[in-house]
Amino acid sequence: MTLVIKGGTIVTADLTYEADILVSDGRIAQIGPDLAGDEIVDASGAYVMPGGIDPHTHMEMPFMGTFSADDFDSGTAAALAGGTTMTVDFCLPGPDESPLEALQTWFQKAGPARTDYGFHMGVTWWGRQFFDEMPKVVEAGVNTFKHFMAYKGALMVNDDEMFASFSRCAEIGAMPLVHAENGDVVAFLQQKLMSEGNDGPEGHAYSRPPEVEGEATNRAIMIADQAGVPLYVVHTSCEQSHEAIRRARQKGMRVYGEPLIQHLVLDESEYAHPDWDHAARRVMSPPFRDKSHQDSLWAGLASGSLQVVATDHCAFTTEQKRMGLNDFTKIPNGTGGLEDRLAVLWTKGVTTGRLTMNEFVAVTSTNIAKILNVYPRKGGILVGADADLVIFDPAATKRISAKTQKSAIDYNVFEGLEVTGLPVITISRGKIAYKEGDVRAEKGDGRFVERPANAPVNRALSTWKELTAPRKVVRTGIPMSGV
Ligand code: DUC
Ligand code: ZN
Ligand code: ZN
Ligand code: ZN
């Protein structure tokens, strides 16, 4: 059984051209003119692009006294409807759980996945067993370790733990990820705001200013440099963090930044909305920023100082959000976005001229496939690659609405936004997984994608250099005190 995608314009991270694609056994078998096969997908008038990869999701995540509402079933249905064929979720060991035990928990959770999926391992605690199991986690196909610099008293790790874990990553060909916010300062500001009677959702934004993100990003970069390891900064939301990443890259360090579609499009005025529910539904960390930060993030994507657009999809219902009705620190942090990432980025990025089509493919798929070491199996249109494709109609329009979404929550942070440019067909390993409103992939069709250890990379600034003019040491003969 073969499938041919006919008449479309192929758009990859570096090329735009007309050709058909022949798919056999789930892989791309041939690319060229006038191909024939058993089943035909008509792509005339549309773009054929690598399926989206979202490297940042939290399905059924135990968090802030509840679980995020989209599980791997509804969450990956939303992904397919949005043109995303691979998701990478965060496996988070509980306080009494080892990394390998947590991996088993996450494999079970991911059983119903409809997209292919990978995991990042959360360094939620630090100790000998964690250190010992890290190479086994990499052997199991997970080459990235996430560190929360915020959520004090829960997920947060300290600098000494980060340095030890980053150094371990360097040894085993893994890459650390950071949620960069100064958790001590956030905790202090939260208490202060609450004690002054500022208990509403806007307090969430006041307690997490851009400065706390900038400081933590700089600190994580320094620690990564001293440990001699690349670094991936998740949900880069502001100029302060972007600036730190830019500066590090200019010095030759492999530091990557990941803006979210929410931060690119939505701003802090959402928290001033008179409707408590409206504001609380948009509470996530980092919070939305003022518009000047959006300009910085767009510029970073265009110039290459930021590489990836993700969602941090972590959806909570309105009822769950109301856990924080009288205390913003108890509003579960997280928003959705998986279903809308491509359409919103196209509408706000490509149709406005901020990004080229090829840049769009790079930041939604190809760059992260390379960073996560799954390219070219994922993230490209090449003979031999998995046939994960999206047929994207640049003329199709819709108004985003929670009423028609696949996500399990009762609202959408992009509600009412008119988008132009939509994924109309999503193909996952050669099968039509979504077509014009219908998710066709079954529960459990998704496969785990192993991501092997990275090749060793040069240490960045920390490499030892012989001094050209060694300093003359003059010995005075005065004994050191206490000797
Ligand atoms: N931020 C969120 O908003 N939700 C999940 C975790 C995170 O860091
Ligand atoms: Zn985070
Ligand atoms: Zn509202
Ligand atoms: Zn997250």
Coordinates of C-alpha atoms and ligand atoms in Angstrom, one line a residue:
M1 CA 0.0 0.0 0.0
T2 CA 1.6 3.3 -1.1
L3 CA 0.4 6.8 -0.9
V4 CA 1.2 9.7 -3.2
I5 CA 0.9 13.4 -2.3
K6 CA 0.3 15.1 -5.7
G7 CA 0.4 18.6 -7.0
G8 CA 1.7 20.4 -3.9
T9 CA 4.5 22.8 -3.4
I10 CA 7.1 21.3 -1.0
V11 CA 8.4 23.8 1.6
T12 CA 11.3 22.7 3.8
A13 CA 13.6 24.7 6.0
D14 CA 15.8 25.5 3.0
L15 CA 13.9 24.8 -0.3
T16 CA 10.6 25.6 -2.0
Y17 CA 9.7 23.5 -5.1
E18 CA 7.0 21.6 -6.8
A19 CA 7.1 17.8 -6.6
D20 CA 5.1 14.8 -5.7
I21 CA 6.0 12.6 -2.7
L22 CA 5.7 8.8 -2.7
V23 CA 5.3 7.1 0.6
S24 CA 5.8 3.5 1.3
D25 CA 5.9 1.6 4.6
G26 CA 5.5 4.9 6.5
R27 CA 8.6 6.5 4.9
I28 CA 9.3 8.8 2.1
A29 CA 10.3 6.6 -0.8
Q30 CA 10.6 9.1 -3.7
I31 CA 10.3 12.8 -4.4
G32 CA 9.8 13.9 -8.0
P33 CA 7.4 14.7 -10.8
D34 CA 4.4 12.6 -11.8
L35 CA 4.6 9.8 -9.2
A36 CA 1.9 7.1 -9.0
G37 CA 0.7 5.1 -6.0
D38 CA -2.3 3.2 -4.5
E39 CA -3.9 6.2 -2.6
I40 CA -3.7 9.8 -3.7
V41 CA -3.7 12.9 -1.6
D42 CA -4.5 16.0 -3.7
A43 CA -2.3 18.8 -2.5
S44 CA -2.8 21.2 -5.4
G45 CA -2.8 24.8 -4.3
A46 CA -1.3 23.8 -0.9
Y47 CA 2.1 23.6 0.7
V48 CA 3.5 20.3 1.8
M49 CA 5.7 20.7 4.9
P50 CA 7.4 18.5 7.5
G51 CA 4.9 17.7 10.3
G52 CA 5.2 20.1 13.2
I53 CA 7.3 19.0 16.2
D54 CA 6.3 20.5 19.6
P55 CA 9.1 19.9 22.0
H56 CA 7.3 21.2 25.0
T57 CA 4.1 19.6 26.3
H58 CA 2.7 18.5 29.7
M59 CA 0.0 15.8 29.3
E60 CA -1.7 14.7 32.4
M61 CA 1.0 16.4 34.4
P62 CA 0.7 16.2 38.2
F63 CA 1.1 19.9 39.2
M64 CA -0.1 22.3 41.8
G65 CA -2.5 19.9 43.4
T66 CA -4.1 18.7 40.2
F67 CA -3.4 17.1 36.8
S68 CA -3.3 19.0 33.5
A69 CA -6.5 18.3 31.7
D70 CA -5.3 17.1 28.3
D71 CA -3.9 13.5 28.5
F72 CA -2.0 11.9 25.7
D73 CA -5.3 11.0 24.0
S74 CA -7.0 14.4 23.8
G75 CA -3.7 16.3 23.7
T76 CA -2.2 14.4 20.7
A77 CA -5.6 14.6 18.9
A78 CA -5.3 18.4 19.3
A79 CA -1.7 18.2 18.0
L80 CA -2.7 16.4 14.8
A81 CA -5.6 18.8 14.2
G82 CA -3.0 21.5 14.4
G83 CA -0.5 19.9 12.0
T84 CA 1.9 18.6 14.7
T85 CA 3.0 15.0 14.3
M86 CA 5.5 14.7 17.1
T87 CA 5.3 15.9 20.7
V88 CA 8.0 15.8 23.5
D89 CA 6.6 15.6 27.0
F90 CA 8.3 16.1 30.4
C91 CA 8.7 13.0 32.5
L92 CA 8.7 14.2 36.1
P93 CA 9.8 11.8 38.8
G94 CA 7.9 12.3 42.1
P95 CA 9.8 12.8 45.3
D96 CA 10.0 9.1 46.0
E97 CA 10.4 8.0 42.4
S98 CA 13.6 7.3 40.5
P99 CA 14.1 8.5 36.9
L100 CA 13.8 5.0 35.5
E101 CA 10.6 4.4 37.5
A102 CA 9.2 7.7 36.3
L103 CA 10.0 6.7 32.7
Q104 CA 7.8 3.6 33.2
T105 CA 5.0 5.9 34.5
W106 CA 5.3 8.1 31.5
F107 CA 5.4 5.3 29.0
Q108 CA 2.1 4.1 30.5
K109 CA 0.6 7.6 30.3
A110 CA 1.7 7.9 26.7
G111 CA 0.1 4.6 25.7
P112 CA -2.9 6.3 24.1
A113 CA -0.8 8.8 22.1
R114 CA -1.9 9.4 18.5
T115 CA 1.3 11.3 17.5
D116 CA 4.8 10.0 17.8
Y117 CA 6.4 11.2 21.0
G118 CA 9.6 11.6 23.0
F119 CA 10.4 12.6 26.6
H120 CA 12.6 14.9 28.4
M121 CA 13.6 13.8 31.9
G122 CA 12.9 16.3 34.7
V123 CA 15.6 16.6 37.3
T124 CA 13.0 17.1 40.1
W125 CA 15.4 16.0 42.8
W126 CA 19.1 15.4 43.1
G127 CA 21.0 12.5 44.6
R128 CA 23.2 9.5 44.0
Q129 CA 20.5 7.4 42.5
F130 CA 19.6 10.1 40.0
F131 CA 23.2 10.6 39.0
D132 CA 23.6 6.8 38.6
E133 CA 20.5 6.3 36.5
M134 CA 21.1 9.2 34.1
P135 CA 23.1 7.1 31.6
K136 CA 20.4 4.5 31.6
V137 CA 17.8 7.2 30.8
V138 CA 19.9 8.2 27.8
E139 CA 20.2 4.6 26.8
A140 CA 16.4 4.4 26.9
G141 CA 16.2 7.2 24.3
V142 CA 15.9 10.3 26.4
N143 CA 18.9 12.6 25.9
T144 CA 17.6 15.8 27.5
F145 CA 17.3 16.7 31.2
K146 CA 15.0 19.5 32.4
H147 CA 15.8 21.7 35.4
F148 CA 13.3 24.0 37.1
M149 CA 14.9 27.1 38.5
A150 CA 11.5 28.1 39.9
Y151 CA 8.7 26.5 41.9
K152 CA 10.5 26.7 45.2
G153 CA 9.8 23.9 47.6
A154 CA 8.4 21.7 44.8
L155 CA 10.3 21.2 41.5
M156 CA 13.1 23.8 42.0
V157 CA 16.8 22.8 42.0
N158 CA 19.6 24.8 43.4
D159 CA 22.8 26.0 41.7
D160 CA 25.0 23.2 43.1
E161 CA 22.5 20.6 42.0
M162 CA 22.3 22.2 38.5
F163 CA 26.1 22.3 38.2
A164 CA 26.4 18.6 39.2
S165 CA 23.6 17.6 36.8
F166 CA 24.9 19.7 33.9
S167 CA 28.4 18.2 34.4
R168 CA 26.8 14.7 34.3
C169 CA 25.0 15.7 31.1
A170 CA 28.3 16.7 29.6
E171 CA 29.8 13.3 30.4
I172 CA 27.0 11.3 28.9
G173 CA 26.2 13.2 25.7
A174 CA 22.9 14.7 27.1
M175 CA 21.7 18.3 27.0
P176 CA 20.3 20.2 30.0
L177 CA 17.1 22.2 29.6
V178 CA 16.1 25.0 32.0
H179 CA 13.0 26.7 33.1
A180 CA 14.8 29.9 33.9
E181 CA 13.2 32.1 36.6
N182 CA 14.7 33.0 39.9
G183 CA 12.5 30.9 42.2
D184 CA 13.6 32.5 45.4
V185 CA 12.7 36.0 44.2
V186 CA 9.4 34.8 42.8
A187 CA 8.5 33.2 46.1
F188 CA 9.3 36.4 48.0
L189 CA 7.3 38.6 45.6
Q190 CA 4.4 36.2 45.7
Q191 CA 4.3 36.5 49.5
K192 CA 4.7 40.2 49.4
L193 CA 1.8 40.7 46.9
M194 CA -0.5 38.4 48.8
S195 CA 0.3 40.1 52.1
E196 CA -0.6 43.4 50.5
G197 CA -4.0 42.0 49.4
N198 CA -3.1 41.6 45.7
D199 CA -4.5 38.1 45.4
G200 CA -5.9 38.4 41.8
P201 CA -4.4 36.9 38.6
E202 CA -2.5 40.1 37.8
G203 CA -0.4 39.4 40.9
H204 CA 0.9 36.4 39.0
A205 CA 2.5 38.6 36.4
Y206 CA 3.8 41.1 39.0
S207 CA 5.5 38.2 40.9
R208 CA 7.4 37.1 37.8
P209 CA 8.9 40.2 36.1
P210 CA 11.3 39.8 33.1
E211 CA 14.3 40.5 35.3
V212 CA 13.9 37.2 37.2
E213 CA 13.9 35.4 33.9
G214 CA 16.9 37.3 32.6
E215 CA 18.9 36.6 35.8
A216 CA 18.1 32.9 35.8
T217 CA 19.0 32.6 32.1
N218 CA 22.3 34.2 32.6
R219 CA 23.0 32.0 35.6
A220 CA 22.1 28.8 33.7
I221 CA 24.3 29.9 30.8
M222 CA 27.2 30.4 33.1
I223 CA 26.7 27.0 34.8
A224 CA 26.4 25.3 31.4
D225 CA 29.6 27.0 30.2
Q226 CA 31.5 25.9 33.3
A227 CA 30.2 22.4 32.9
G228 CA 31.1 22.5 29.2
V229 CA 27.7 21.5 27.9
P230 CA 25.2 23.0 25.5
L231 CA 22.0 24.5 27.0
Y232 CA 18.3 24.8 25.9
V233 CA 16.3 27.5 27.5
V234 CA 12.6 26.6 27.4
H235 CA 9.8 29.3 27.1
T236 CA 12.1 32.3 26.5
S237 CA 9.5 35.1 27.0
C238 CA 11.4 38.3 27.3
E239 CA 14.2 40.5 26.0
Q240 CA 16.3 40.0 29.1
S241 CA 16.4 36.2 28.6
H242 CA 16.8 36.6 24.8
E243 CA 19.7 39.0 25.3
A244 CA 21.5 36.5 27.5
I245 CA 21.1 33.8 24.9
R246 CA 22.3 36.1 22.1
R247 CA 25.4 37.1 24.0
A248 CA 26.3 33.5 24.8
R249 CA 25.8 32.5 21.2
Q250 CA 28.0 35.3 20.0
K251 CA 30.7 34.0 22.3
G252 CA 30.5 30.6 20.5
M253 CA 28.3 28.8 23.1
R254 CA 25.6 26.4 22.0
V255 CA 22.7 27.9 23.7
Y256 CA 19.2 27.6 22.3
G257 CA 16.0 29.6 23.0
E258 CA 12.4 28.6 22.6
P259 CA 9.7 31.2 22.5
L260 CA 6.1 30.0 22.8
I261 CA 3.4 31.0 20.4
Q262 CA 1.4 32.4 23.3
H263 CA 4.2 34.9 24.2
L264 CA 4.6 35.9 20.6
V265 CA 1.0 36.9 20.3
L266 CA -0.6 37.6 23.6
D267 CA 0.5 40.3 26.1
E268 CA 0.2 41.2 29.7
S269 CA -3.0 43.2 29.3
E270 CA -4.8 39.8 29.4
Y271 CA -4.3 39.8 33.2
A272 CA -6.0 43.1 33.6
H273 CA -9.2 41.7 32.1
P274 CA -12.2 42.5 34.4
D275 CA -13.4 38.9 34.2
W276 CA -11.4 36.8 36.7
D277 CA -11.8 33.6 34.7
H278 CA -10.5 35.3 31.5
A279 CA -7.3 36.4 33.3
A280 CA -6.8 33.2 35.3
R281 CA -7.1 31.0 32.2
R282 CA -4.0 32.9 30.9
V283 CA -1.9 32.3 34.0
M284 CA 1.2 30.5 33.0
S285 CA 4.9 30.8 33.8
P286 CA 6.6 32.8 32.6
P287 CA 3.6 35.2 32.2
F288 CA 2.7 37.1 29.1
R289 CA 4.8 40.3 28.7
D290 CA 4.4 43.7 27.3
K291 CA 4.5 44.1 23.5
S292 CA 8.2 45.3 23.4
H293 CA 9.2 41.8 24.4
Q294 CA 7.2 40.3 21.5
D295 CA 9.2 42.4 19.1
S296 CA 12.4 41.0 20.6
L297 CA 11.2 37.4 20.2
W298 CA 10.1 37.9 16.6
A299 CA 13.5 39.5 15.8
G300 CA 15.2 36.5 17.4
L301 CA 13.3 34.0 15.3
A302 CA 14.1 35.9 12.1
S303 CA 17.8 36.4 12.9
G304 CA 18.4 33.0 14.3
S305 CA 19.2 33.9 17.9
L306 CA 16.1 32.0 18.9
Q307 CA 15.4 28.7 17.1
V308 CA 12.1 27.1 18.1
V309 CA 8.5 28.0 18.6
A310 CA 6.7 25.6 21.1
T311 CA 3.6 25.8 23.2
D312 CA 4.3 24.4 26.7
H313 CA 0.9 22.9 26.3
C314 CA -0.4 22.4 29.8
A315 CA -4.1 22.9 29.8
F316 CA -6.3 23.4 32.8
T317 CA -10.1 23.7 32.9
T318 CA -11.8 26.9 34.3
E319 CA -12.8 24.8 37.3
Q320 CA -9.2 23.9 37.9
K321 CA -8.1 27.5 37.5
R322 CA -10.7 28.5 40.2
M323 CA -8.5 26.6 42.8
G324 CA -6.8 30.0 43.0
L325 CA -9.9 32.1 43.3
N326 CA -8.6 34.0 46.4
D327 CA -4.9 33.3 46.0
F328 CA -3.2 33.7 42.6
T329 CA -0.3 31.5 43.7
K330 CA -2.8 28.6 43.7
I331 CA -4.0 29.1 40.1
P332 CA -2.6 26.1 38.2
N333 CA 0.1 27.5 35.8
G334 CA -0.4 26.6 32.2
T335 CA -2.2 27.3 28.9
G336 CA -3.0 25.3 25.8
G337 CA -1.8 26.0 22.3
L338 CA -0.9 22.7 20.5
E339 CA -3.8 22.9 18.2
D340 CA -3.2 26.5 17.1
R341 CA 0.6 26.8 17.0
L342 CA 1.0 26.5 13.3
A343 CA -2.0 28.5 12.1
V344 CA -1.3 31.3 14.6
L345 CA 2.4 31.5 13.7
W346 CA 1.6 31.5 10.0
T347 CA -1.0 34.2 10.4
K348 CA 1.1 36.4 12.7
G349 CA 4.5 35.5 11.3
V350 CA 4.4 34.6 7.6
T351 CA 1.4 36.6 6.3
T352 CA 2.9 39.7 8.0
G353 CA 6.3 39.1 6.5
R354 CA 8.1 38.6 9.8
L355 CA 9.1 35.1 8.8
T356 CA 9.6 33.4 5.5
M357 CA 7.9 30.1 4.8
N358 CA 11.2 28.3 5.1
E359 CA 11.9 30.0 8.4
F360 CA 8.4 28.9 9.5
V361 CA 9.3 25.3 8.8
A362 CA 12.7 25.7 10.5
V363 CA 11.2 27.0 13.8
T364 CA 8.2 24.6 13.9
S365 CA 10.0 21.4 13.0
T366 CA 13.5 21.2 11.5
N367 CA 15.5 23.1 14.1
I368 CA 14.2 21.2 17.0
A369 CA 14.6 17.9 15.2
K370 CA 18.3 18.7 14.9
I371 CA 18.7 20.0 18.5
L372 CA 17.0 16.9 19.8
N373 CA 19.0 14.6 17.6
V374 CA 16.1 13.0 15.6
Y375 CA 17.0 14.7 12.3
P376 CA 16.6 13.5 9.5
R377 CA 14.2 10.8 10.6
K378 CA 11.9 13.7 11.8
G379 CA 11.8 17.3 10.7
G380 CA 12.6 17.1 7.0
I381 CA 11.3 15.9 3.7
L382 CA 13.9 13.5 2.5
V383 CA 13.9 10.1 1.0
G384 CA 14.1 7.6 3.9
A385 CA 12.7 9.9 6.5
D386 CA 9.4 9.2 8.3
A387 CA 6.5 10.4 6.2
D388 CA 5.3 12.9 8.8
L389 CA 3.8 15.7 6.7
V390 CA 1.3 18.5 6.8
I391 CA -0.7 19.7 3.9
F392 CA -1.1 23.4 4.6
D393 CA -3.6 25.5 2.8
P394 CA -2.4 29.2 2.9
A395 CA -5.8 30.4 1.8
A396 CA -8.0 28.5 4.3
T397 CA -9.4 30.6 7.2
K398 CA -11.1 30.0 10.4
R399 CA -12.0 31.7 13.7
I400 CA -10.4 30.0 16.6
S401 CA -13.0 28.7 19.0
A402 CA -13.1 26.3 22.0
K403 CA -16.3 24.9 20.6
T404 CA -14.5 23.1 17.8
Q405 CA -11.2 22.2 19.4
K406 CA -10.0 18.7 20.2
S407 CA -8.4 19.8 23.5
A408 CA -10.4 18.8 26.6
I409 CA -10.6 22.2 28.1
D410 CA -13.6 24.6 28.0
Y411 CA -11.9 27.7 26.6
N412 CA -9.1 28.8 24.2
V413 CA -6.6 31.6 24.9
F414 CA -6.8 32.5 21.2
E415 CA -10.6 32.5 21.2
G416 CA -12.0 34.7 18.3
L417 CA -8.7 35.1 16.5
E418 CA -9.1 34.9 12.7
V419 CA -6.4 32.8 11.2
T420 CA -5.4 32.6 7.5
G421 CA -3.4 29.5 6.6
L422 CA -4.5 26.1 8.1
P423 CA -3.3 22.5 8.2
V424 CA -5.9 20.7 6.3
I425 CA -4.4 17.2 6.2
T426 CA -1.9 15.7 8.7
I427 CA 0.0 12.6 7.7
S428 CA 1.8 10.6 10.4
R429 CA 4.2 7.9 9.2
G430 CA 2.4 7.7 5.9
K431 CA -1.1 7.5 7.2
I432 CA -3.7 10.2 7.1
A433 CA -4.0 11.1 10.8
Y434 CA -6.2 14.2 10.4
K435 CA -8.3 15.5 7.6
E436 CA -10.6 18.5 7.5
G437 CA -11.8 18.4 11.1
D438 CA -11.6 14.7 11.7
V439 CA -8.8 13.0 13.7
R440 CA -8.4 9.6 12.0
A441 CA -5.4 8.4 13.9
E442 CA -6.4 5.9 16.6
K443 CA -5.5 6.0 20.3
G444 CA -2.1 4.3 20.6
D445 CA -1.0 4.8 16.9
G446 CA 1.8 7.0 18.2
R447 CA 5.3 5.5 18.7
F448 CA 8.0 6.4 21.1
V449 CA 10.9 8.1 19.3
E450 CA 14.3 7.2 20.7
R451 CA 16.7 10.1 20.7
P452 CA 20.3 8.9 21.0
A453 CA 23.1 10.6 22.9
N454 CA 24.6 13.6 21.2
A455 CA 28.1 13.6 19.7
P456 CA 30.6 15.2 22.0
V457 CA 30.9 19.0 21.4
N458 CA 33.6 21.4 22.1
R459 CA 33.6 23.0 25.5
A460 CA 32.7 26.6 24.9
L461 CA 34.5 29.3 27.0
S462 CA 35.9 27.0 29.6
T463 CA 38.5 25.3 27.4
W464 CA 42.0 25.6 28.9
K465 CA 44.3 27.9 27.0
E466 CA 48.0 28.1 27.5
L467 CA 48.9 31.7 28.5
T468 CA 51.1 33.4 25.9
A469 CA 53.0 35.4 28.5
P470 CA 53.0 33.5 31.8
R471 CA 53.0 35.7 34.9
K472 CA 56.3 35.6 36.8
V473 CA 55.7 34.1 40.3
V474 CA 57.9 35.8 42.9
R475 CA 58.2 33.8 46.0
T476 CA 58.6 36.0 49.1
G477 CA 59.5 33.2 51.5
I478 CA 56.8 34.5 54.0
P479 CA 55.0 31.4 55.3
M480 CA 51.2 31.2 54.9
S481 CA 49.4 31.7 58.3
G482 CA 48.8 28.5 60.2
V483 CA 51.3 26.5 58.3
Ligands
DUC1 N1 4.8 26.7 33.3 C1 3.5 26.5 33.1 O1 2.9 27.5 32.8 N2 3.0 25.3 33.2 C2 3.7 24.1 33.3 C3 5.0 24.3 33.9 C4 5.6 25.7 33.6 O2 6.8 25.9 33.8
ZN2 ZN 8.5 25.8 32.6
ZN3 ZN -13.2 36.9 28.8
ZN4 ZN 6.7 23.4 30.6

